Structures are given as C-alpha cells and as structure tokens.
Amino acid sequence: MNHVHHRRLGGVAAIVVAAGLVAVPTTASADTGPMVLGTTAYPQPRISSTGVRTDACDWTATPGWMARTGSDPTLNATVAGDGSGSLSARFEVWDQMTGADSAVFSGVAPAYAGQARINVPGLLDGHSYTWRTWALQGDRTSAPAPDCHFRVDTTSPTVSVASPDFPADGSGGTATKYAGQVGTFVLNAADPAPDGGEASGVACVRYGFDMLGVGGDCTAPGTVRPGADGTLTLQLKVLHWGTNTLNVEVIDDAGNSGRVSYTFYAPSNPNPPKTLGDVDGDGTADILLPDAQGNLQYFGVNAGDTAPSSTIQGNRAPYDGSWAPFQVAHRGWSKSHAPSSDDLFIHKPGDGYLYLYQNVDYGSFTGYMTDAQRSRSCQDDAGATVACPADFASDWSKADQVVAFGPVTDATSPSLLTLEDGNLWLHAGGNFGFGSQKARKLTTTGDWSGYDLIAPGPDASGSLTLWARERADGTLHAYPVPKQANGLFDFSALADPAAGVVASGFTVGAYPTLGSSGDGDGDGAPDLWAVTADRHLVTYSGWSAPKDLGVLR
C-alpha cells in the first residue's frame, strides 16, 4: 500500500470548515468498482469554543478534538459496489505527532447495508491523527477517500475559585460584605497538557448559585470565556444569607469538563436599606419594564441610561414565558421575611389569579410565586368590618388595573389599589398570602374606567397621592390622600376623577406606558416616568423637565 506524505497537524490554526460526510458519487458501476461515499468519526470531533463539529476531511480545516468518553472512538464509512460481491472497508490511522509513515492502526470491517465501522484502540492523549478509508469488494480496492483528521484530549481541565469578599468555608477568613451585596469571585481555569502532547485548551466556563445542567458547549447561554491566562473575575450578587454555594464548570475545546463547588457564608446585613419601591436591595427604588423579548428589566429610578441593572428571564414569568402581558406592582414588603425589598404582585388583566412573589432574594426570582388570595372581608370608611357587596368578585378577574399604592397600615406592608367595574378598591391590612387583608370600596360612581392609575408612593410625612392619566386626551391628574393625625388616610379627593388636573399632553399614542417609582431626582417629591411609542424611557422631575434615557432593549 502506498500513501502520500502526512503533514504534522499538532497546533495548526487553519480555516475551520464543518465537514460532515465527504460527498462522492452515490452509486458504483461495473466500470468504477467499489467506492467510498462518505466518512465520519464518532464521536464527531468538536471545537467547543466555536460549537463546530468537524471531521476535517480537508487540509485547510482545523481538526476537531475527541474527548474522554469511556470507549474507543469509532470510524465509519459509507461504501457502495457493483453487486458482484460483499463489501467491506479498510481503515488506517497515522499519528501526526510522530510523523512516521507507518500506520498506528489498520483494520478491515465488513459493510452492512453500505455501512462499515471499526473501533480504534490505543490513541494517545494530546496527539493528532490522520485517517483514511478504502472500499473493498472481492479483489478490488477503491481509490482512497479524502484524508480526515482529529486530535485527542482525554485530560479534564481544572478550575479554582477564590473571593476576597466571601472567603471559602474552612479557610478561616471572615466575610467583608453582606448577603444582598455584590462580591468579587476570581476563577482560575487551566487545561494541563499531557507529556509529549498538546491540550485542547480552556474554552469557557459556566457558573451559577443553582445546580448546573449537564453537557453543552460554549455557544450555550450562560457560558463565558476567561482571559488568555485562564483567569475570570466575576462580580456576583449573593442572594441569600447563610451558607451559599457557587458552582463552576470549566469546559475545554474537546468537550471535557471539570467542576468545583465553592461554599461560603454570607452574613445578613444588620442595617439593610429600607426603601419603598426597591426590588433589588440596593437602596434605590426601581422601574420594572419588559424588554422586546419579554424579559423583565430593572432600572434604578435615578438611572442615567437604559442599561438595566439586572434582567429576569421571561421563562420565570407565570406560565406565558414572557413578562410583557403582566402588570408588575411593588411598593412595600411583608415583615415575615427578609430582606427588606419590595414584594411583587403580578397580574394579567382579566385573569382570576394574582401572583405574589415574596422577595427573599433581592428580586432575582430564584424562589417560587404563590397565589395572592383575594380579600375575604370588606370594611367601611371608618375601618369597621362590613359585608362585601353582592357583586364583589371572589377572585381577581374584575381587576383591570392593579397598582401598589403604598403602606396604609404600617411603615412597610404593601397595599393594592385595583380598578374594578370603573371603581377604585383598596386592599390592605393583612397578609395577601392568606387573604387576611380587607377590601374597601373607595368610589361608587364607576367613572374611573377611562383612567390609567399611577401610584407614586408616600411623601416624607407618610401621606399618599394617586395620579391618573385620562386616556381620552392625555390629561394628567393628581389626587392627594393625606395621612391624618389619627393615622387614617383621607380618600375624599378620589370622589371626582376629573379634578386635580396638573399637566396635559401625555396621550396614549405618544406615551403608551406611564408610571412612578417615587423620587428619582432627590428633591423630596415623587416623579413620573414614561415609555414612548418608539420605546424610549423618559424620566421627569415631577411631571415636567423630561429626560430621554434612550431606547429600551
């Protein structure tokens, strides 16, 4: 047998092509004899960093890598003949690291239904190989198929984790930050080369405080690439006080992986920020808006642009895979849990369910949403329990709008204002998880159906305000709800929705979405924000001096 000289392939950096089966004519004739129709190796060699899988049956292609699989690689050939006898294929493999002309493996395998395959033992870690196939029928041998190439890496990469802010358990170090704060975590990844061979190299890492899934390459979501020296510095918010575990996986270009779990203790903050409207625990009230893909974006109320401080994926929304259809209301939190960040109420207009997310992880939605129970009892203006009206719904399906009004019974407990059949209802004074809050009908005329409700939250004295945009003409109204000396609130300004005009021009066409997250400019008064028809986020001082922060994602 004669063969051409084989060029050493170790360390090549050529053009990558995905070479599946090598195409040749699909039938054989009496004139041509047997032929190879295609070749492929299993597992197909890969380059994890790019997601390419290639047999590199082309001298210009960068060979992929075979990883440790627990079994010998298999070479496959599709062959055809002229029907004059049984078919088989001969396979030969050369080690490019040695440059020797003699094959390190040679074998013949019978073909069944045109498919011949053979296992190749004894391949060496860190070596590069070329292989070639011939079709055999009787005493005839086909022309060889194009040479194919692969490299072997059976050594797992390694990764270590260290943090100056949250030292590892057992290290003797003391945390310098609290749960809810961002800590620095330094990852060091390496892919050791075997003696006399080459390593495929670190391709990427995955990490998370949740358990990591199995498999995947570096094109999967959530993978990041370390620097050339294998170092990656992460800034991660620690979501829970107590013991936390950061799970890290490093993947090399062959697809081998190594994992480490970094366990540390995060103390609770003895003086956590307590800001109504704050979802992510940084002490600043937040604006929550969906992006174009239905993910939920967080913006600090004093943000200078539309780069979100964090993003919650759409698959964490209730059953829709998108946050876009839902109203997300927040201002205040239950005293029954920590940290001191807003609980979130999530509702789709017309839906009987109102979802409650008790915010124990700084708005990261790593926990579970529960049903916020409908108020089971009603009260009158003096706070006395009364029978609910006959048309009072047993679920939340009549709630066309839900806004978090602000605390009305203590300093932090959330209350909800709903618009039902054109009237305003206040739900407050209990735990929404159990439905122990009471409902109070604030209006009786049904005149509020043409208004978009906006709740800017309390002022420094604890008094509340309701804002509303009249959909018909874009007029903005403000209705004071002062806190009285006896601690109760005066809702009399809500009797006439047409009163209290403070601004104009906020038409639905120009500003489909209006809201308020409290005081954004630090002047002590609440401020409006808006999303324009072309998805620009605009903030105001009060309801004037618009500031365009740019286009939302």
Coordinates of C-alpha atoms in Angstrom, one line a residue:
M1 CA 0.0 0.0 0.0
N2 CA 1.3 3.4 -0.9
H3 CA 0.1 6.7 0.6
V4 CA 1.1 10.3 0.4
H5 CA 3.3 12.0 2.9
H6 CA 1.3 13.1 6.0
R7 CA 1.9 16.7 7.3
R8 CA 2.1 17.2 11.1
L9 CA -1.2 18.7 12.4
G10 CA -0.4 19.4 16.0
G11 CA -1.2 23.0 16.9
V12 CA -2.4 24.1 13.4
A13 CA -4.6 27.2 13.3
A14 CA -6.3 26.9 9.9
I15 CA -9.7 27.8 8.5
V16 CA -12.5 25.9 10.2
V17 CA -15.0 24.1 8.0
A18 CA -17.7 21.8 9.0
A19 CA -17.0 18.7 7.0
G20 CA -19.8 16.0 7.8
L21 CA -19.7 13.2 5.2
V22 CA -17.4 13.6 2.2
A23 CA -19.6 13.6 -0.8
V24 CA -18.7 11.4 -3.8
P25 CA -21.0 9.8 -6.5
T26 CA -23.8 7.8 -4.9
T27 CA -23.7 4.7 -7.0
A28 CA -21.0 2.4 -8.3
S29 CA -20.9 0.7 -11.8
A30 CA -19.0 -2.2 -13.3
D31 CA -16.6 0.3 -14.7
T32 CA -15.8 2.1 -11.4
G33 CA -15.9 -0.8 -8.9
P34 CA -16.2 -0.2 -5.2
M35 CA -16.1 3.3 -3.8
V36 CA -16.3 5.3 -0.6
L37 CA -19.4 7.5 -0.4
G38 CA -18.6 9.2 2.9
T39 CA -16.7 9.1 6.1
T40 CA -17.2 10.3 9.6
A41 CA -15.8 9.6 13.1
Y42 CA -17.8 9.1 16.3
P43 CA -18.0 11.0 18.5
Q44 CA -17.6 13.6 15.8
P45 CA -14.5 15.8 16.7
R46 CA -15.5 19.2 18.1
I47 CA -14.2 22.6 18.9
S48 CA -16.2 23.6 21.9
S49 CA -15.3 27.3 21.9
T50 CA -17.0 27.8 18.5
G51 CA -19.5 25.0 18.6
V52 CA -18.1 23.5 15.4
R53 CA -18.1 19.7 14.9
T54 CA -15.9 18.6 12.0
D55 CA -14.1 15.6 10.6
A56 CA -11.7 18.0 8.9
C57 CA -11.5 15.9 5.7
D58 CA -9.8 18.9 4.1
W59 CA -6.2 20.1 4.6
T60 CA -7.4 23.7 5.2
A61 CA -9.7 22.7 8.1
T62 CA -8.7 22.9 11.7
P63 CA -9.1 19.4 13.1
G64 CA -11.6 19.0 16.0
W65 CA -10.9 17.2 19.2
M66 CA -12.1 13.9 20.6
A67 CA -12.7 13.9 24.4
R68 CA -12.6 11.2 27.0
T69 CA -15.8 9.1 26.5
G70 CA -15.1 5.8 28.2
S71 CA -14.9 3.9 25.0
D72 CA -12.7 3.8 21.9
P73 CA -13.5 6.1 19.0
T74 CA -15.3 4.7 16.0
L75 CA -14.5 5.3 12.4
N76 CA -17.4 5.0 9.9
A77 CA -17.5 4.7 6.2
T78 CA -20.4 4.5 3.7
V79 CA -19.4 2.3 0.8
A80 CA -21.0 1.1 -2.5
G81 CA -20.2 -1.5 -5.1
D82 CA -21.4 -3.1 -8.3
G83 CA -23.2 -6.0 -6.7
S84 CA -20.6 -8.6 -7.6
G85 CA -19.7 -9.5 -4.0
S86 CA -19.7 -8.5 -0.4
L87 CA -18.4 -5.1 0.6
S88 CA -16.0 -4.0 3.3
A89 CA -13.8 -1.1 4.2
R90 CA -10.2 -0.8 5.3
F91 CA -9.3 1.9 7.8
E92 CA -5.8 3.2 8.6
V93 CA -4.7 5.8 11.1
W94 CA -1.4 7.7 11.3
D95 CA 0.0 9.6 14.3
Q96 CA 0.9 13.1 13.1
M97 CA 2.8 13.9 16.3
T98 CA 5.5 11.3 15.4
G99 CA 5.4 12.0 11.6
A100 CA 6.0 8.2 11.0
D101 CA 4.9 6.8 7.6
S102 CA 3.7 3.5 9.2
A103 CA 0.1 3.5 10.4
V104 CA -0.5 3.1 14.1
F105 CA -3.8 1.3 13.3
S106 CA -5.0 -0.7 10.4
G107 CA -8.1 -2.8 10.2
V108 CA -10.9 -4.1 7.9
A109 CA -14.6 -4.1 8.8
P110 CA -17.5 -5.6 6.8
A111 CA -20.2 -3.4 5.5
Y112 CA -23.8 -4.0 6.3
A113 CA -26.4 -2.0 4.3
G114 CA -23.4 0.0 2.9
Q115 CA -22.2 0.9 6.4
A116 CA -18.8 -0.2 7.8
R117 CA -17.4 0.8 11.2
I118 CA -14.5 0.0 13.3
N119 CA -13.2 0.9 16.8
V120 CA -9.7 2.3 17.1
P121 CA -7.9 1.5 20.4
G122 CA -4.7 2.9 21.8
L123 CA -4.9 6.5 20.8
L124 CA -2.7 8.8 22.8
D125 CA -3.8 11.8 24.8
G126 CA -2.6 15.0 23.3
H127 CA -1.8 13.5 19.8
S128 CA -3.1 14.5 16.4
Y129 CA -4.2 11.8 13.9
T130 CA -5.0 11.4 10.2
W131 CA -7.2 8.6 8.9
R132 CA -8.1 7.2 5.5
T133 CA -10.6 4.7 4.2
W134 CA -10.8 2.4 1.1
A135 CA -13.8 0.4 -0.1
L136 CA -13.1 -3.3 -0.8
Q137 CA -15.1 -5.7 -3.0
G138 CA -13.6 -9.1 -3.9
D139 CA -10.0 -8.4 -5.0
R140 CA -10.8 -4.8 -5.9
T141 CA -9.9 -1.8 -3.9
S142 CA -11.3 1.7 -4.4
A143 CA -9.5 4.9 -4.6
P144 CA -9.0 6.3 -1.1
A145 CA -11.4 8.7 0.5
P146 CA -10.0 12.1 1.3
D147 CA -7.9 12.1 4.5
C148 CA -9.7 13.1 7.6
H149 CA -8.2 14.4 10.8
F150 CA -8.8 14.7 14.5
R151 CA -7.0 15.4 17.8
V152 CA -7.3 13.7 21.1
D153 CA -7.6 15.3 24.5
T154 CA -8.7 13.0 27.4
T155 CA -7.5 15.1 30.3
S156 CA -10.1 17.2 32.1
P157 CA -9.5 20.9 32.7
T158 CA -9.4 22.3 36.2
V159 CA -10.8 25.4 37.9
S160 CA -10.4 27.0 41.3
V161 CA -12.4 29.8 42.9
A162 CA -11.4 32.4 45.5
S163 CA -13.1 35.5 46.9
P164 CA -11.7 38.4 48.9
D165 CA -15.3 39.3 50.0
F166 CA -16.7 35.9 50.8
P167 CA -13.9 33.5 51.9
A168 CA -14.4 29.8 51.5
D169 CA -15.8 27.8 54.4
G170 CA -13.0 26.4 56.4
S171 CA -10.4 29.0 55.2
G172 CA -10.6 30.9 58.5
G173 CA -11.5 34.1 56.6
T174 CA -14.3 36.4 57.5
A175 CA -16.8 37.9 55.0
T176 CA -16.4 41.6 54.4
K177 CA -19.7 42.0 52.8
Y178 CA -23.3 41.0 53.4
A179 CA -26.0 39.0 51.6
G180 CA -27.6 41.2 49.0
Q181 CA -24.3 42.8 48.1
V182 CA -22.1 42.2 45.1
G183 CA -18.9 40.2 45.8
T184 CA -15.8 39.6 43.8
F185 CA -15.1 36.0 42.8
V186 CA -11.9 35.1 40.9
L187 CA -11.9 31.9 38.8
N188 CA -8.6 30.4 37.6
A189 CA -9.0 27.7 34.8
A190 CA -6.4 25.6 33.3
D191 CA -6.2 22.7 30.8
P192 CA -3.0 20.7 31.5
A193 CA -1.1 19.2 28.6
P194 CA 0.0 15.5 28.8
D195 CA 3.6 14.6 28.5
G196 CA 4.6 14.8 24.8
G197 CA 1.2 16.0 23.7
E198 CA -1.0 19.1 23.4
A199 CA -4.0 20.2 25.3
S200 CA -7.1 21.5 23.6
G201 CA -7.2 24.5 25.9
V202 CA -9.7 26.1 28.1
A203 CA -12.8 27.1 26.0
C204 CA -15.2 28.6 28.5
V205 CA -16.7 28.4 32.0
R206 CA -20.3 28.2 33.3
Y207 CA -21.3 29.2 36.8
G208 CA -24.3 29.8 39.0
F209 CA -25.6 29.5 42.5
D210 CA -28.1 27.0 41.2
M211 CA -27.0 23.5 40.2
L212 CA -25.6 23.4 36.7
G213 CA -27.1 21.2 33.9
V214 CA -25.2 18.6 32.0
G215 CA -23.4 18.9 28.7
G216 CA -23.4 21.7 26.2
D217 CA -20.6 23.7 24.5
C218 CA -19.5 27.3 24.7
T219 CA -22.3 28.5 22.4
A220 CA -24.9 27.7 25.1
P221 CA -26.4 30.6 27.1
G222 CA -24.6 31.4 30.3
T223 CA -21.1 30.5 29.2
V224 CA -18.2 33.0 29.4
R225 CA -14.7 32.9 28.2
P226 CA -11.8 33.6 30.6
G227 CA -8.7 35.6 29.7
A228 CA -5.8 34.2 27.9
D229 CA -4.3 33.2 31.2
G230 CA -7.4 31.4 32.3
T231 CA -8.5 34.0 34.8
L232 CA -12.0 35.3 35.1
T233 CA -13.2 37.9 37.6
L234 CA -16.9 37.8 38.4
Q235 CA -19.0 40.4 40.2
L236 CA -21.9 38.5 41.7
K237 CA -24.7 39.5 44.0
V238 CA -25.1 37.0 46.8
L239 CA -28.8 36.3 47.1
H240 CA -29.2 34.6 50.4
W241 CA -27.8 35.0 53.9
G242 CA -26.2 32.0 55.4
T243 CA -24.4 29.2 53.5
N244 CA -24.2 29.7 49.7
T245 CA -22.6 27.6 47.1
L246 CA -21.2 28.9 43.8
N247 CA -21.0 26.0 41.2
V248 CA -18.4 26.4 38.4
E249 CA -17.7 24.2 35.4
V250 CA -14.8 24.7 33.0
I251 CA -15.0 23.2 29.5
D252 CA -12.1 22.6 27.2
D253 CA -12.2 22.6 23.4
A254 CA -12.5 18.8 23.3
G255 CA -15.7 19.0 25.5
N256 CA -14.1 17.6 28.7
S257 CA -15.2 19.4 31.8
G258 CA -14.1 19.9 35.3
R259 CA -16.3 21.2 38.2
V260 CA -15.8 22.8 41.5
S261 CA -18.3 23.9 44.2
Y262 CA -17.2 27.0 46.2
T263 CA -19.1 27.1 49.5
F264 CA -19.1 30.2 51.7
Y265 CA -21.1 32.0 54.4
A266 CA -22.8 35.4 53.7
P267 CA -24.0 37.2 56.9
S268 CA -27.2 39.1 56.9
N269 CA -27.0 42.9 56.9
P270 CA -27.8 44.2 60.4
N271 CA -28.8 47.6 58.8
P272 CA -30.3 46.7 55.4
P273 CA -31.5 49.5 53.1
K274 CA -35.2 50.1 53.6
T275 CA -36.5 52.0 50.5
L276 CA -40.1 51.6 49.4
G277 CA -40.0 50.7 45.6
D278 CA -36.6 49.0 45.9
V279 CA -36.7 45.5 44.4
D280 CA -33.1 44.5 44.1
G281 CA -32.0 45.6 47.6
D282 CA -29.6 48.4 46.6
G283 CA -31.5 51.1 48.5
T284 CA -32.8 52.7 45.3
A285 CA -36.4 52.4 44.0
D286 CA -36.7 50.6 40.7
I287 CA -38.6 50.8 37.5
L288 CA -39.6 47.4 36.1
L289 CA -40.2 47.1 32.4
P290 CA -40.2 44.2 29.8
D291 CA -37.7 44.2 27.0
A292 CA -38.6 43.3 23.4
Q293 CA -38.1 39.6 24.1
G294 CA -40.4 39.6 27.1
N295 CA -37.6 39.6 29.8
L296 CA -38.1 41.8 32.9
Q297 CA -35.6 44.7 33.2
Y298 CA -34.7 46.6 36.3
F299 CA -33.7 50.2 36.2
G300 CA -32.8 52.4 39.2
V301 CA -35.3 55.3 39.4
N302 CA -32.3 57.7 39.1
A303 CA -30.7 55.8 36.1
G304 CA -28.9 57.8 33.5
D305 CA -29.5 55.5 30.6
T306 CA -31.4 52.3 29.6
A307 CA -28.7 49.8 30.6
P308 CA -30.7 47.6 33.0
S309 CA -29.2 46.9 36.4
S310 CA -30.5 43.3 36.1
T311 CA -32.7 41.2 33.9
I312 CA -35.1 38.4 34.8
Q313 CA -35.7 35.9 32.0
G314 CA -39.1 35.6 30.5
N315 CA -39.3 31.9 31.4
R316 CA -39.7 33.0 35.1
A317 CA -43.0 34.8 34.3
P318 CA -46.2 32.9 35.2
Y319 CA -47.0 30.3 32.5
D320 CA -46.5 32.7 29.5
G321 CA -42.8 32.7 29.1
S322 CA -42.9 36.5 28.9
W323 CA -43.4 39.3 31.3
A324 CA -45.0 41.6 28.6
P325 CA -48.7 40.7 29.3
F326 CA -48.4 41.3 33.1
Q327 CA -48.7 44.3 35.4
V328 CA -46.0 44.1 38.0
A329 CA -46.8 46.1 41.1
H330 CA -44.5 46.7 44.0
R331 CA -44.1 49.0 47.0
G332 CA -43.6 47.6 50.4
W333 CA -42.9 44.1 51.9
S334 CA -44.1 41.7 54.5
K335 CA -42.4 41.7 57.9
S336 CA -42.5 37.9 57.9
H337 CA -39.4 37.6 55.7
A338 CA -36.1 39.2 54.9
P339 CA -34.6 41.1 53.1
S340 CA -36.3 44.5 53.2
S341 CA -37.1 44.6 49.5
D342 CA -40.4 45.0 47.8
D343 CA -42.7 42.0 47.4
L344 CA -44.0 41.8 43.8
F345 CA -47.6 41.4 42.7
I346 CA -48.1 40.1 39.2
H347 CA -51.4 40.2 37.3
K348 CA -52.7 39.9 33.8
P349 CA -55.9 41.9 33.3
G350 CA -58.9 39.6 33.3
D351 CA -57.1 36.8 35.0
G352 CA -58.6 35.4 38.2
Y353 CA -55.1 34.9 39.7
L354 CA -52.9 37.5 41.2
Y355 CA -49.4 36.2 41.9
L356 CA -47.3 37.1 44.9
Y357 CA -43.5 36.9 44.9
Q358 CA -42.2 37.3 48.4
N359 CA -38.9 38.9 47.7
V360 CA -36.3 36.8 49.7
D361 CA -33.6 37.1 47.1
Y362 CA -33.4 40.7 46.1
G363 CA -35.7 40.4 43.1
S364 CA -33.8 37.5 41.4
F365 CA -36.9 35.2 41.2
T366 CA -34.9 32.1 42.3
G367 CA -37.8 31.1 44.5
Y368 CA -41.5 30.5 43.9
M369 CA -44.5 32.6 43.2
T370 CA -47.7 31.9 45.2
D371 CA -51.3 33.0 44.7
A372 CA -52.2 36.2 46.4
Q373 CA -55.5 35.5 47.9
R374 CA -58.5 37.7 47.2
S375 CA -59.6 39.8 50.2
R376 CA -62.2 37.8 52.1
S377 CA -63.8 40.6 54.0
C378 CA -64.6 44.3 53.5
Q379 CA -64.6 47.4 55.6
D380 CA -66.2 50.8 55.6
D381 CA -64.7 54.2 55.7
A382 CA -64.2 54.1 59.5
G383 CA -62.4 50.7 59.2
A384 CA -65.3 48.6 60.6
T385 CA -65.9 45.2 59.0
V386 CA -68.9 45.1 56.8
A387 CA -70.5 42.7 54.4
C388 CA -68.9 42.8 50.9
P389 CA -71.3 43.9 48.1
A390 CA -73.2 41.2 46.3
D391 CA -71.1 41.8 43.2
F392 CA -67.8 41.6 45.0
A393 CA -65.7 39.1 43.0
S394 CA -64.3 36.0 44.7
D395 CA -61.1 36.2 42.5
W396 CA -59.1 39.0 40.8
S397 CA -60.8 38.7 37.3
K398 CA -62.5 42.1 37.6
A399 CA -59.3 43.9 38.3
D400 CA -58.5 45.8 35.1
Q401 CA -55.6 47.5 36.8
V402 CA -53.5 46.7 39.9
V403 CA -51.1 49.2 41.4
A404 CA -49.1 49.1 44.7
F405 CA -50.5 52.1 46.5
G406 CA -48.1 52.3 49.4
P407 CA -48.3 51.4 53.1
V408 CA -51.6 52.4 54.8
T409 CA -51.5 50.3 58.0
D410 CA -47.8 50.4 59.0
A411 CA -44.5 51.6 57.6
T412 CA -43.8 48.8 55.1
S413 CA -46.7 46.5 54.4
P414 CA -47.9 46.7 50.9
S415 CA -51.4 47.7 49.9
L416 CA -53.1 47.3 46.5
L417 CA -55.4 49.7 44.6
T418 CA -57.5 47.9 42.0
L419 CA -59.8 49.3 39.3
E420 CA -62.9 47.1 39.1
D421 CA -66.0 47.9 37.2
G422 CA -64.9 51.5 37.0
N423 CA -64.4 51.9 40.7
L424 CA -61.4 52.0 43.0
W425 CA -60.9 49.4 45.7
L426 CA -58.2 49.4 48.4
H427 CA -56.9 46.1 49.6
A428 CA -54.8 46.5 52.8
G429 CA -54.2 45.5 56.4
G430 CA -53.3 41.8 56.2
N431 CA -51.2 39.1 54.6
F432 CA -52.0 38.6 50.9
G433 CA -50.7 35.1 51.1
F434 CA -53.7 34.2 53.3
G435 CA -56.2 36.7 52.1
S436 CA -56.4 38.3 55.5
Q437 CA -56.3 41.8 54.1
K438 CA -59.6 43.7 53.9
A439 CA -61.1 45.4 50.9
R440 CA -62.6 48.9 50.9
K441 CA -64.6 50.5 48.1
L442 CA -63.2 54.0 47.7
T443 CA -65.5 55.2 44.9
T444 CA -69.1 54.3 43.8
T445 CA -69.7 56.2 40.5
G446 CA -67.9 53.9 38.1
D447 CA -66.3 56.9 36.5
W448 CA -62.7 55.7 36.7
S449 CA -62.7 53.3 33.8
G450 CA -61.2 55.8 31.4
Y451 CA -58.1 56.4 33.5
D452 CA -54.6 54.8 33.9
L453 CA -53.7 54.7 37.6
I454 CA -50.3 55.7 38.8
A455 CA -49.1 55.4 42.5
P456 CA -46.0 57.5 43.3
G457 CA -45.8 56.3 46.9
P458 CA -45.7 58.2 50.2
D459 CA -44.0 61.5 50.8
A460 CA -41.8 62.3 53.8
S461 CA -44.8 62.8 56.1
G462 CA -46.3 59.4 55.0
S463 CA -49.1 61.0 53.0
L464 CA -50.1 59.3 49.8
T465 CA -51.1 60.5 46.3
L466 CA -52.8 58.9 43.4
W467 CA -52.0 60.1 39.9
A468 CA -54.1 59.2 36.9
R469 CA -53.8 59.7 33.1
E470 CA -57.1 60.4 31.3
R471 CA -56.9 58.2 28.2
A472 CA -59.2 60.2 26.1
D473 CA -57.0 63.4 26.0
G474 CA -53.7 62.7 27.9
T475 CA -54.6 64.9 30.8
L476 CA -52.6 64.1 34.0
H477 CA -54.4 64.4 37.3
A478 CA -53.2 64.3 40.9
Y479 CA -55.3 63.4 44.0
P480 CA -53.9 63.9 47.5
V481 CA -54.6 61.2 50.0
P482 CA -53.3 62.9 53.2
K483 CA -52.4 61.0 56.4
Q484 CA -54.5 62.4 59.3
A485 CA -53.5 62.9 62.9
N486 CA -55.2 59.6 63.9
G487 CA -53.1 57.7 61.4
L488 CA -56.0 57.1 58.9
F489 CA -56.0 58.4 55.3
D490 CA -58.4 60.8 53.8
F491 CA -59.6 59.4 50.4
S492 CA -62.2 62.1 49.7
A493 CA -60.2 63.6 46.8
L494 CA -60.9 60.4 44.8
A495 CA -64.6 61.3 44.6
D496 CA -64.2 63.1 41.2
P497 CA -61.6 61.7 38.8
A498 CA -61.9 64.8 36.6
A499 CA -60.5 67.0 39.4
G500 CA -56.9 67.8 40.1
V501 CA -55.5 68.5 36.6
V502 CA -51.8 69.0 36.8
A503 CA -50.4 68.5 33.3
S504 CA -51.5 67.7 29.7
G505 CA -50.1 66.1 26.6
F506 CA -49.5 62.6 28.0
T507 CA -51.6 60.9 25.3
V508 CA -51.8 57.2 25.0
G509 CA -50.5 57.4 21.4
A510 CA -47.3 59.2 22.4
Y511 CA -46.8 57.5 25.8
P512 CA -48.4 54.1 26.0
T513 CA -46.9 53.5 29.4
L514 CA -46.8 55.9 32.4
G515 CA -45.6 55.1 35.9
S516 CA -43.9 56.4 39.0
S517 CA -41.3 54.8 41.3
G518 CA -41.1 57.7 43.8
D519 CA -38.5 60.4 44.0
G520 CA -35.9 59.9 41.3
D521 CA -34.1 63.3 41.3
G522 CA -33.7 63.6 45.1
D523 CA -35.8 66.8 45.5
G524 CA -38.2 65.2 48.0
A525 CA -41.2 64.9 45.6
P526 CA -42.3 61.9 43.5
D527 CA -41.5 61.8 39.8
L528 CA -43.2 60.5 36.7
W529 CA -41.6 58.2 34.1
A530 CA -42.9 57.2 30.7
V531 CA -42.2 54.9 27.8
T532 CA -42.8 56.5 24.4
A533 CA -44.3 54.8 21.4
D534 CA -40.9 54.2 20.0
R535 CA -39.8 52.6 23.3
H536 CA -37.7 55.4 24.7
L537 CA -37.6 55.6 28.5
V538 CA -38.2 59.2 29.7
T539 CA -38.0 60.4 33.3
Y540 CA -39.3 63.7 34.7
S541 CA -38.9 65.9 37.7
G542 CA -42.4 65.7 39.0
W543 CA -44.2 65.6 35.6
S544 CA -42.1 68.3 33.8
A545 CA -38.5 68.6 32.6
P546 CA -38.4 65.3 30.5
K547 CA -35.1 63.5 30.3
D548 CA -34.8 60.9 27.5
L549 CA -32.7 58.0 28.7
G550 CA -32.6 56.2 25.3
V551 CA -34.2 53.2 23.7
L552 CA -35.2 50.2 25.8
R553 CA -33.8 46.9 24.8

